[in-house]
């Protein structure tokens, strides 16, 4: 265990050295946590197409530490990675012995670090989903179907794509207890999600977590972008995990014995591909079954194969450590000067609105959002991993513009930040908001490519 903790700490060291927000998800979650800690309600005062566990985990961490900084949640992310590695070790030990257990844990840590900085070091949804998902598989392996279903439900309440893990869980339940096992697993999975839906409001919960994600999943008009991102994301994952890949290729010979793991891998690939956006952190879902299959081969490997795997894993961690310490996140423009300018033109308690994809401004300026929509994507259809073809008011989330107008009337922003210059969602393409801005606001300042407006 000491070795696992040490390797995990080294692999994720950049997340503690770099204190800035590393990707929009962290910024979004941090801002959601601030709203929740100020008495706001998820899916009403602040919205996202995600389940509730991770926003509330951020909020609880901020309260516990007394700080809205990201150090606390990154400590939790490190604990989640260590927990995932140890759960995989437990599964591997039960199947193949101690050598495979150590291999599974270490190969997972290599995979968790083998991504660019915004994907490997951030406290993302997937990081907190994985230990729950692996716990579900461990419990199923130990023939505890009810507990396995509850763990799978908890993972799904961290991020929806964890529900794909029900495929290998259902196989294990059917293999051991047939229909009775399937019924027990399904009931244990559905009940917690139903209770959470009732707690948050049935309509709001299911709309934002499940039924309202149709436009997000639609890749029409963007297939060339999708194919390019899919190829590059897969290439990075396989290159970073070359040692494990060579072992997984040999694991195909044991496919009958490890059918549940192959089903888990297939389900994880479906989860990573859901929405066809292929962000790097989506591939974290693939890491647990991938490294387990590799560990099974490692159990009977030669000394040369073990040394090769160790060297390739160490090289991967070293390369990505250098990259994550030296590179600025590709998806994140610099925001410090903008946040300082916003803070200078407003007071604590004032509300602001950012028209763009910069939720980090709310968090960095310590100003609350004037609307429930932290990015313009909900209002315009814009999203990462897509072309500009389906951007416009007609592609907004259903009912979003009515809610947007209500929010602006209730909390007129003191400052509006226009971060849309040169984008497909430039304000002039949305006449209703352009007219509101022209009527009630005055251009005050331009900072690092964005324009600040203040109320007249």
Coordinates of C-alpha atoms in Angstrom, one line a residue:
X1 CA 0.0 0.0 0.0
X2 CA 2.9 2.4 0.8
X3 CA 4.2 2.0 -2.7
X4 CA 0.8 2.7 -4.2
X5 CA 0.4 5.9 -2.2
X6 CA 3.9 7.0 -3.1
X7 CA 3.4 6.4 -6.9
X8 CA 0.0 8.1 -6.8
X9 CA 1.4 11.1 -5.1
X10 CA 4.3 11.4 -7.6
X11 CA 2.0 10.9 -10.6
X12 CA -0.4 13.6 -9.4
X13 CA 2.1 16.0 -7.9
X14 CA 1.4 18.7 -10.6
X15 CA -2.1 19.0 -9.4
X16 CA -0.8 20.4 -6.1
X17 CA 2.0 22.5 -7.5
X18 CA -0.4 24.1 -10.0
X19 CA -3.1 25.9 -8.0
X20 CA -5.0 27.4 -10.9
X21 CA -8.2 25.9 -12.4
X22 CA -7.0 23.3 -14.9
X23 CA -10.1 22.8 -17.0
X24 CA -13.7 24.1 -17.3
X25 CA -15.2 21.3 -15.3
X26 CA -13.2 22.3 -12.2
X27 CA -14.3 25.9 -12.7
X28 CA -17.9 24.8 -13.2
X29 CA -17.9 22.6 -10.1
X30 CA -16.1 25.2 -7.9
X31 CA -18.7 27.9 -8.9
X32 CA -21.6 25.4 -8.3
X33 CA -20.1 24.7 -4.9
X34 CA -20.1 28.4 -4.1
X35 CA -23.7 28.8 -5.1
X36 CA -24.7 25.8 -3.1
X37 CA -22.9 27.0 0.0
X38 CA -24.7 30.3 -0.4
X39 CA -28.0 28.6 -0.1
X40 CA -28.6 27.9 -3.8
X41 CA -30.3 24.7 -5.1
X42 CA -28.9 22.4 -7.8
X43 CA -31.0 22.2 -11.0
X44 CA -32.7 25.5 -10.0
X45 CA -30.2 28.2 -9.0
X46 CA -27.4 26.6 -10.9
X47 CA -27.6 23.9 -13.6
X48 CA -25.5 21.3 -15.4
X49 CA -26.0 18.1 -17.3
X50 CA -24.5 16.1 -14.5
X51 CA -25.7 14.2 -11.4
X52 CA -25.4 15.8 -7.9
X53 CA -22.6 13.9 -6.1
X54 CA -19.5 15.8 -7.3
X55 CA -20.9 19.4 -7.0
X56 CA -21.9 18.6 -3.4
X57 CA -18.6 17.0 -2.7
X58 CA -16.9 20.2 -3.8
X59 CA -19.3 22.3 -1.6
X60 CA -18.6 20.1 1.4
X61 CA -14.9 20.3 0.9
X62 CA -15.0 24.1 0.7
X63 CA -17.0 24.2 3.9
X64 CA -14.7 21.8 5.7
X65 CA -11.5 23.5 4.7
X66 CA -12.9 27.1 5.0
X67 CA -11.5 27.9 1.6
X68 CA -12.8 27.9 -2.0
X69 CA -9.3 27.0 -3.2
X70 CA -8.9 23.7 -5.1
X71 CA -6.2 22.1 -2.8
X72 CA -8.8 20.3 -0.8
X73 CA -10.7 18.7 -3.7
X74 CA -7.4 17.7 -5.3
X75 CA -6.5 15.9 -2.1
X76 CA -9.8 14.1 -2.4
X77 CA -9.0 13.3 -6.0
X78 CA -5.7 11.8 -5.0
X79 CA -7.5 9.7 -2.4
X80 CA -10.0 8.6 -5.1
X81 CA -7.1 7.5 -7.4
X82 CA -5.5 5.6 -4.5
X83 CA -8.8 3.9 -3.6
X84 CA -9.4 2.9 -7.2
X85 CA -5.9 1.4 -7.4
X86 CA -6.4 -0.6 -4.2
X87 CA -9.9 -1.8 -5.3
X88 CA -8.4 -3.0 -8.6
X89 CA -5.6 -4.7 -6.6
X90 CA -8.3 -6.5 -4.5
X91 CA -10.0 -7.8 -7.6
X92 CA -6.8 -8.9 -9.2
X93 CA -5.5 -10.6 -6.0
X94 CA -8.7 -12.7 -5.8
X95 CA -8.3 -13.9 -9.4
X96 CA -4.6 -14.2 -9.9
X97 CA -2.6 -13.5 -6.7
X98 CA -0.3 -10.8 -5.3
X99 CA 1.8 -10.2 -8.4
X100 CA -1.3 -9.3 -10.4
X101 CA -2.6 -7.2 -7.5
X102 CA 0.5 -5.0 -7.5
X103 CA 0.5 -4.8 -11.3
X104 CA -3.2 -3.8 -11.4
X105 CA -2.7 -1.0 -8.9
X106 CA 0.5 0.4 -10.6
X107 CA -0.8 0.1 -14.1
X108 CA -3.9 2.0 -13.1
X109 CA -1.8 4.8 -11.7
X110 CA 0.2 5.0 -14.9
X111 CA -3.1 5.3 -16.8
X112 CA -4.5 7.9 -14.5
X113 CA -1.4 10.1 -15.1
X114 CA -1.0 9.4 -18.8
X115 CA -3.0 12.4 -20.1
X116 CA -2.4 16.1 -20.6
X117 CA -2.6 18.3 -17.6
X118 CA -6.2 19.4 -17.9
X119 CA -7.3 15.7 -18.0
X120 CA -4.9 13.9 -15.6
X121 CA -4.5 16.4 -12.8
X122 CA -7.9 18.0 -12.4
X123 CA -10.6 16.8 -9.9
X124 CA -13.0 15.7 -12.6
X125 CA -16.3 13.8 -12.4
X126 CA -14.6 10.6 -13.6
X127 CA -12.0 10.6 -10.8
X128 CA -14.8 10.4 -8.2
X129 CA -16.9 7.9 -10.3
X130 CA -14.1 5.3 -10.6
X131 CA -13.8 4.1 -7.0
X132 CA -17.5 3.6 -6.8
X133 CA -17.5 1.8 -10.2
X134 CA -14.7 -0.5 -9.1
X135 CA -16.4 -1.2 -5.8
X136 CA -19.4 -2.3 -7.7
X137 CA -17.3 -4.8 -9.6
X138 CA -15.5 -6.0 -6.5
X139 CA -18.8 -6.6 -4.7
X140 CA -20.2 -8.4 -7.7
X141 CA -17.1 -10.6 -7.9
X142 CA -17.8 -11.5 -4.3
X143 CA -21.4 -12.4 -5.1
X144 CA -22.9 -9.4 -3.2
X145 CA -25.4 -8.4 -5.9
X146 CA -27.5 -6.0 -3.9
X147 CA -24.5 -4.0 -2.6
X148 CA -23.0 -4.1 -6.1
X149 CA -26.1 -2.4 -7.5
X150 CA -26.1 0.3 -4.8
X151 CA -22.4 1.0 -5.6
X152 CA -23.2 1.2 -9.4
X153 CA -26.0 3.6 -8.6
X154 CA -23.7 5.8 -6.6
X155 CA -21.2 5.8 -9.4
X156 CA -24.0 6.8 -11.8
X157 CA -24.9 9.7 -9.5
X158 CA -21.3 10.8 -9.8
X159 CA -21.4 10.6 -13.7
X160 CA -24.1 9.1 -15.8
X161 CA -21.8 7.0 -18.0
X162 CA -21.0 4.7 -15.0
X163 CA -24.4 3.1 -15.7
X164 CA -22.7 1.2 -18.6
X165 CA -21.0 -0.9 -15.9
X166 CA -24.3 -2.6 -15.4
X167 CA -23.4 -4.8 -18.4
X168 CA -20.7 -6.8 -16.7
X169 CA -22.6 -6.6 -13.4
X170 CA -25.7 -8.1 -15.1
X171 CA -23.6 -10.9 -16.6
X172 CA -22.1 -11.8 -13.2
X173 CA -25.6 -11.7 -11.6
X174 CA -27.1 -13.9 -14.3
X175 CA -24.2 -16.3 -14.2
X176 CA -24.5 -16.9 -10.5
X177 CA -28.2 -16.5 -9.6
X178 CA -30.0 -16.2 -13.0
X179 CA -33.2 -14.2 -12.9
X180 CA -33.2 -13.7 -9.1
X181 CA -29.7 -12.1 -9.3
X182 CA -30.8 -9.8 -12.1
X183 CA -33.8 -8.6 -10.2
X184 CA -31.8 -8.0 -7.0
X185 CA -29.1 -6.1 -8.9
X186 CA -31.6 -4.0 -10.9
X187 CA -33.7 -3.1 -7.8
X188 CA -30.6 -2.1 -5.9
X189 CA -29.5 0.1 -8.8
X190 CA -32.8 1.8 -9.5
X191 CA -33.9 2.5 -5.9
X192 CA -31.1 5.0 -4.9
X193 CA -31.4 6.9 -8.2
X194 CA -35.2 7.1 -7.7
X195 CA -34.8 8.4 -4.1
X196 CA -32.3 11.1 -5.3
X197 CA -34.6 12.1 -8.1
X198 CA -37.4 12.6 -5.5
X199 CA -35.1 14.6 -3.3
X200 CA -34.1 17.0 -6.0
X201 CA -37.5 17.1 -7.8
X202 CA -38.3 14.4 -10.3
X203 CA -38.7 16.6 -13.3
X204 CA -35.6 18.8 -12.8
X205 CA -33.4 15.8 -11.9
X206 CA -34.3 13.7 -14.9
X207 CA -34.3 16.6 -17.3
X208 CA -30.8 17.7 -16.4
X209 CA -29.3 14.3 -15.8
X210 CA -30.9 12.2 -18.5
X211 CA -33.6 13.4 -20.8
X212 CA -32.2 16.9 -21.4
X213 CA -28.9 15.8 -22.8
X214 CA -30.1 15.0 -26.3
X215 CA -28.5 18.0 -28.0
X216 CA -25.3 17.3 -26.1
X217 CA -25.2 13.8 -27.5
X218 CA -26.1 14.9 -31.1
X219 CA -22.9 14.8 -33.2
X220 CA -24.6 15.6 -36.6
X221 CA -22.6 18.1 -38.6
X222 CA -19.4 17.4 -36.6
X223 CA -18.3 14.0 -37.7
X224 CA -14.9 15.1 -39.1
X225 CA -14.2 16.8 -35.8
X226 CA -15.4 13.7 -33.9
X227 CA -13.2 11.3 -35.8
X228 CA -10.2 13.4 -35.4
X229 CA -10.7 13.8 -31.6
X230 CA -11.5 10.1 -31.3
X231 CA -8.3 9.1 -33.1
X232 CA -6.1 11.5 -31.2
X233 CA -7.6 10.6 -27.8
X234 CA -7.3 6.9 -28.4
X235 CA -3.7 7.3 -29.6
X236 CA -2.7 9.3 -26.5
X237 CA -4.3 6.7 -24.2
X238 CA -2.6 3.7 -25.9
X239 CA 0.8 5.4 -26.2
X240 CA 0.7 6.3 -22.5
X241 CA -0.2 2.7 -21.6
X242 CA 2.0 0.8 -24.0
X243 CA 3.2 -1.6 -21.4
X244 CA -0.4 -2.5 -20.4
X245 CA -1.5 -2.7 -24.1
X246 CA 1.1 -5.4 -24.9
X247 CA -0.2 -7.4 -21.9
X248 CA -3.9 -6.9 -22.9
X249 CA -3.2 -8.2 -26.4
X250 CA -2.0 -11.4 -24.8
X251 CA -5.0 -11.5 -22.5
X252 CA -7.4 -12.2 -25.4
X253 CA -6.3 -15.8 -25.1
X254 CA -8.1 -16.0 -21.7
X255 CA -11.2 -14.3 -22.9
X256 CA -13.5 -17.1 -21.9
X257 CA -12.2 -17.0 -18.3
X258 CA -12.3 -13.2 -18.0
X259 CA -15.5 -12.5 -20.0
X260 CA -16.8 -10.2 -17.3
X261 CA -13.7 -8.0 -17.7
X262 CA -14.0 -7.9 -21.4
X263 CA -17.6 -6.9 -21.0
X264 CA -16.5 -4.2 -18.6
X265 CA -13.9 -3.0 -21.1
X266 CA -16.5 -2.9 -23.9
X267 CA -19.0 -1.0 -21.6
X268 CA -16.3 1.4 -20.6
X269 CA -15.4 2.1 -24.2
X270 CA -19.1 2.9 -24.8
X271 CA -19.1 5.2 -21.8
X272 CA -16.0 7.0 -23.0
X273 CA -17.4 7.4 -26.5
X274 CA -20.9 8.6 -25.3
X275 CA -21.6 12.0 -26.9
X276 CA -18.7 11.5 -29.3
X277 CA -16.7 14.3 -27.7
X278 CA -13.6 12.3 -26.7
X279 CA -12.2 14.6 -24.0
X280 CA -9.1 13.1 -22.6
X281 CA -10.5 12.5 -19.1
X282 CA -13.3 10.4 -20.6
X283 CA -10.7 7.7 -21.2
X284 CA -10.2 7.4 -17.4
X285 CA -13.3 5.2 -17.4
X286 CA -11.4 2.7 -19.7
X287 CA -8.4 2.4 -17.3
X288 CA -9.8 0.0 -14.7
X289 CA -10.8 -2.9 -16.9
X290 CA -7.9 -2.3 -19.3
X291 CA -5.3 -2.5 -16.5
X292 CA -7.1 -5.5 -14.9
X293 CA -6.8 -7.5 -18.1
X294 CA -3.1 -6.5 -18.3
X295 CA -2.6 -7.6 -14.7
X296 CA -4.0 -11.0 -15.5
X297 CA -1.3 -11.5 -18.1
X298 CA 1.3 -10.1 -15.7
X299 CA 0.5 -12.9 -13.2
X300 CA 2.1 -15.5 -15.5
X301 CA 4.6 -13.3 -17.4
X302 CA 8.3 -13.8 -17.7
X303 CA 10.9 -11.6 -15.9
X304 CA 11.7 -9.8 -19.2
X305 CA 8.0 -8.9 -19.7
X306 CA 7.7 -7.6 -16.1
X307 CA 10.8 -5.5 -16.4
X308 CA 9.6 -4.2 -19.8
X309 CA 6.2 -3.3 -18.3
X310 CA 7.8 -1.5 -15.3
X311 CA 10.2 0.5 -17.5
X312 CA 7.4 1.6 -19.9
X313 CA 5.2 2.6 -17.0
X314 CA 7.9 4.6 -15.3
X315 CA 8.8 6.3 -18.6
X316 CA 5.1 7.2 -19.2
X317 CA 4.8 8.8 -15.7
X318 CA 8.1 10.7 -16.2
X319 CA 7.1 12.0 -19.6
X320 CA 3.7 13.2 -18.5
X321 CA 5.1 14.7 -15.3
X322 CA 7.3 16.9 -17.4
X323 CA 4.4 17.8 -19.7
X324 CA 1.9 18.6 -16.9
X325 CA 4.4 20.7 -15.0
X326 CA 5.5 22.7 -18.1
X327 CA 2.4 23.1 -20.3
X328 CA -0.6 25.4 -20.0
X329 CA -3.9 23.7 -20.3
X330 CA -5.0 23.8 -24.0
X331 CA -8.7 24.3 -23.2
X332 CA -8.2 27.1 -20.7
X333 CA -7.4 30.7 -21.6
X334 CA -5.7 32.7 -18.9
X335 CA -8.2 34.4 -16.6
X336 CA -6.5 36.1 -13.7
X337 CA -6.4 39.6 -15.1
X338 CA -10.1 39.3 -16.2
X339 CA -11.1 38.2 -12.8
X340 CA -9.3 41.0 -11.1
X341 CA -10.9 43.6 -13.4
X342 CA -14.4 42.1 -12.7
X343 CA -13.7 42.2 -8.9
X344 CA -12.5 45.8 -9.2
X345 CA -15.8 46.9 -10.9
X346 CA -18.1 45.1 -8.5
X347 CA -18.5 44.4 -4.8
X348 CA -18.9 41.3 -2.7
X349 CA -22.5 40.2 -3.0
X350 CA -22.9 41.7 -6.5
X351 CA -23.8 39.3 -9.3
X352 CA -22.1 39.0 -12.7
X353 CA -22.8 37.2 -15.9
X354 CA -20.2 35.7 -18.3
X355 CA -21.3 35.3 -21.9
X356 CA -18.8 32.7 -23.0
X357 CA -17.1 29.5 -21.8
X358 CA -15.2 30.9 -18.9
X359 CA -17.0 29.7 -15.7
X360 CA -13.6 30.2 -13.9
X361 CA -14.3 34.0 -13.8
X362 CA -17.1 33.5 -11.3
X363 CA -14.8 31.5 -9.0
X364 CA -11.7 33.5 -9.4
X365 CA -13.5 36.9 -8.9
X366 CA -15.5 35.5 -6.0
X367 CA -18.7 36.8 -7.6
X368 CA -22.0 34.9 -7.8
X369 CA -23.6 34.2 -11.2
X370 CA -26.6 36.3 -12.1
X371 CA -28.2 33.3 -13.9
X372 CA -28.4 29.6 -13.5
X373 CA -26.4 29.1 -16.7
X374 CA -22.6 29.3 -16.1
X375 CA -21.7 29.0 -19.7
X376 CA -23.2 30.2 -23.0
X377 CA -23.4 26.7 -24.2
X378 CA -26.8 26.1 -22.7
X379 CA -28.2 29.1 -24.5
X380 CA -26.4 28.7 -27.9
X381 CA -25.8 25.0 -28.4
X382 CA -22.0 25.5 -28.4
X383 CA -19.9 22.8 -26.9
X384 CA -16.4 21.4 -27.0
X385 CA -15.7 18.7 -29.5
X386 CA -18.2 20.1 -32.0
X387 CA -18.1 22.2 -35.2
X388 CA -19.9 25.6 -35.3
X389 CA -22.6 24.2 -37.6
X390 CA -25.2 23.7 -34.8
X391 CA -24.8 26.9 -32.9
X392 CA -27.7 29.3 -32.5
X393 CA -30.6 30.2 -30.3
X394 CA -32.6 27.4 -31.9
X395 CA -30.1 24.9 -30.5
X396 CA -30.4 26.0 -26.9
X397 CA -31.5 23.7 -24.1
X398 CA -35.3 23.5 -24.1
X399 CA -36.7 26.4 -22.1
X400 CA -33.3 27.9 -21.4
X401 CA -34.1 31.4 -22.8
X402 CA -37.2 31.8 -20.8
X403 CA -35.3 30.8 -17.6
X404 CA -32.5 33.2 -18.7
X405 CA -34.8 36.2 -19.0
X406 CA -36.3 35.4 -15.7
X407 CA -32.9 35.2 -14.0
X408 CA -31.7 38.5 -15.5
X409 CA -34.9 40.2 -14.3
X410 CA -34.5 38.8 -10.8
X411 CA -30.7 39.5 -10.5
X412 CA -29.6 42.1 -13.0
X413 CA -25.8 41.6 -13.3
X414 CA -23.5 44.4 -12.1
X415 CA -20.9 43.4 -14.7
X416 CA -21.4 41.4 -17.9
X417 CA -18.3 39.8 -19.4
X418 CA -18.4 39.2 -23.1
X419 CA -15.9 36.4 -23.9
X420 CA -17.4 35.6 -27.3
X421 CA -15.2 37.6 -29.7
X422 CA -14.3 35.6 -32.7
X423 CA -16.5 32.6 -31.7
X424 CA -19.5 31.1 -33.3
X425 CA -21.6 32.3 -30.4
X426 CA -20.7 36.0 -30.7
X427 CA -23.3 38.2 -29.1
X428 CA -24.4 39.9 -32.3
X429 CA -25.7 36.5 -33.5
X430 CA -28.2 36.6 -30.6
X431 CA -30.3 39.7 -31.1
X432 CA -32.4 39.4 -27.9
X433 CA -29.4 39.4 -25.6
X434 CA -27.6 42.0 -27.8
X435 CA -30.6 44.4 -27.3
X436 CA -30.6 43.8 -23.6
X437 CA -26.9 44.6 -23.4
X438 CA -27.2 47.7 -25.5
X439 CA -30.2 49.0 -23.6
X440 CA -28.9 48.6 -20.0
X441 CA -25.1 48.4 -20.1
X442 CA -22.1 50.5 -21.1
X443 CA -18.8 49.2 -22.4
X444 CA -16.2 49.8 -19.7
X445 CA -13.0 47.9 -20.4
X446 CA -11.3 45.3 -22.5
X447 CA -9.0 42.8 -20.8
X448 CA -7.1 39.9 -22.5
X449 CA -9.6 39.7 -25.4
X450 CA -12.8 40.0 -23.4
X451 CA -15.0 43.1 -22.9
X452 CA -16.5 44.2 -19.6
X453 CA -19.9 46.0 -19.5
X454 CA -21.3 47.7 -16.5
X455 CA -24.9 48.7 -15.7
X456 CA -25.9 52.2 -16.6

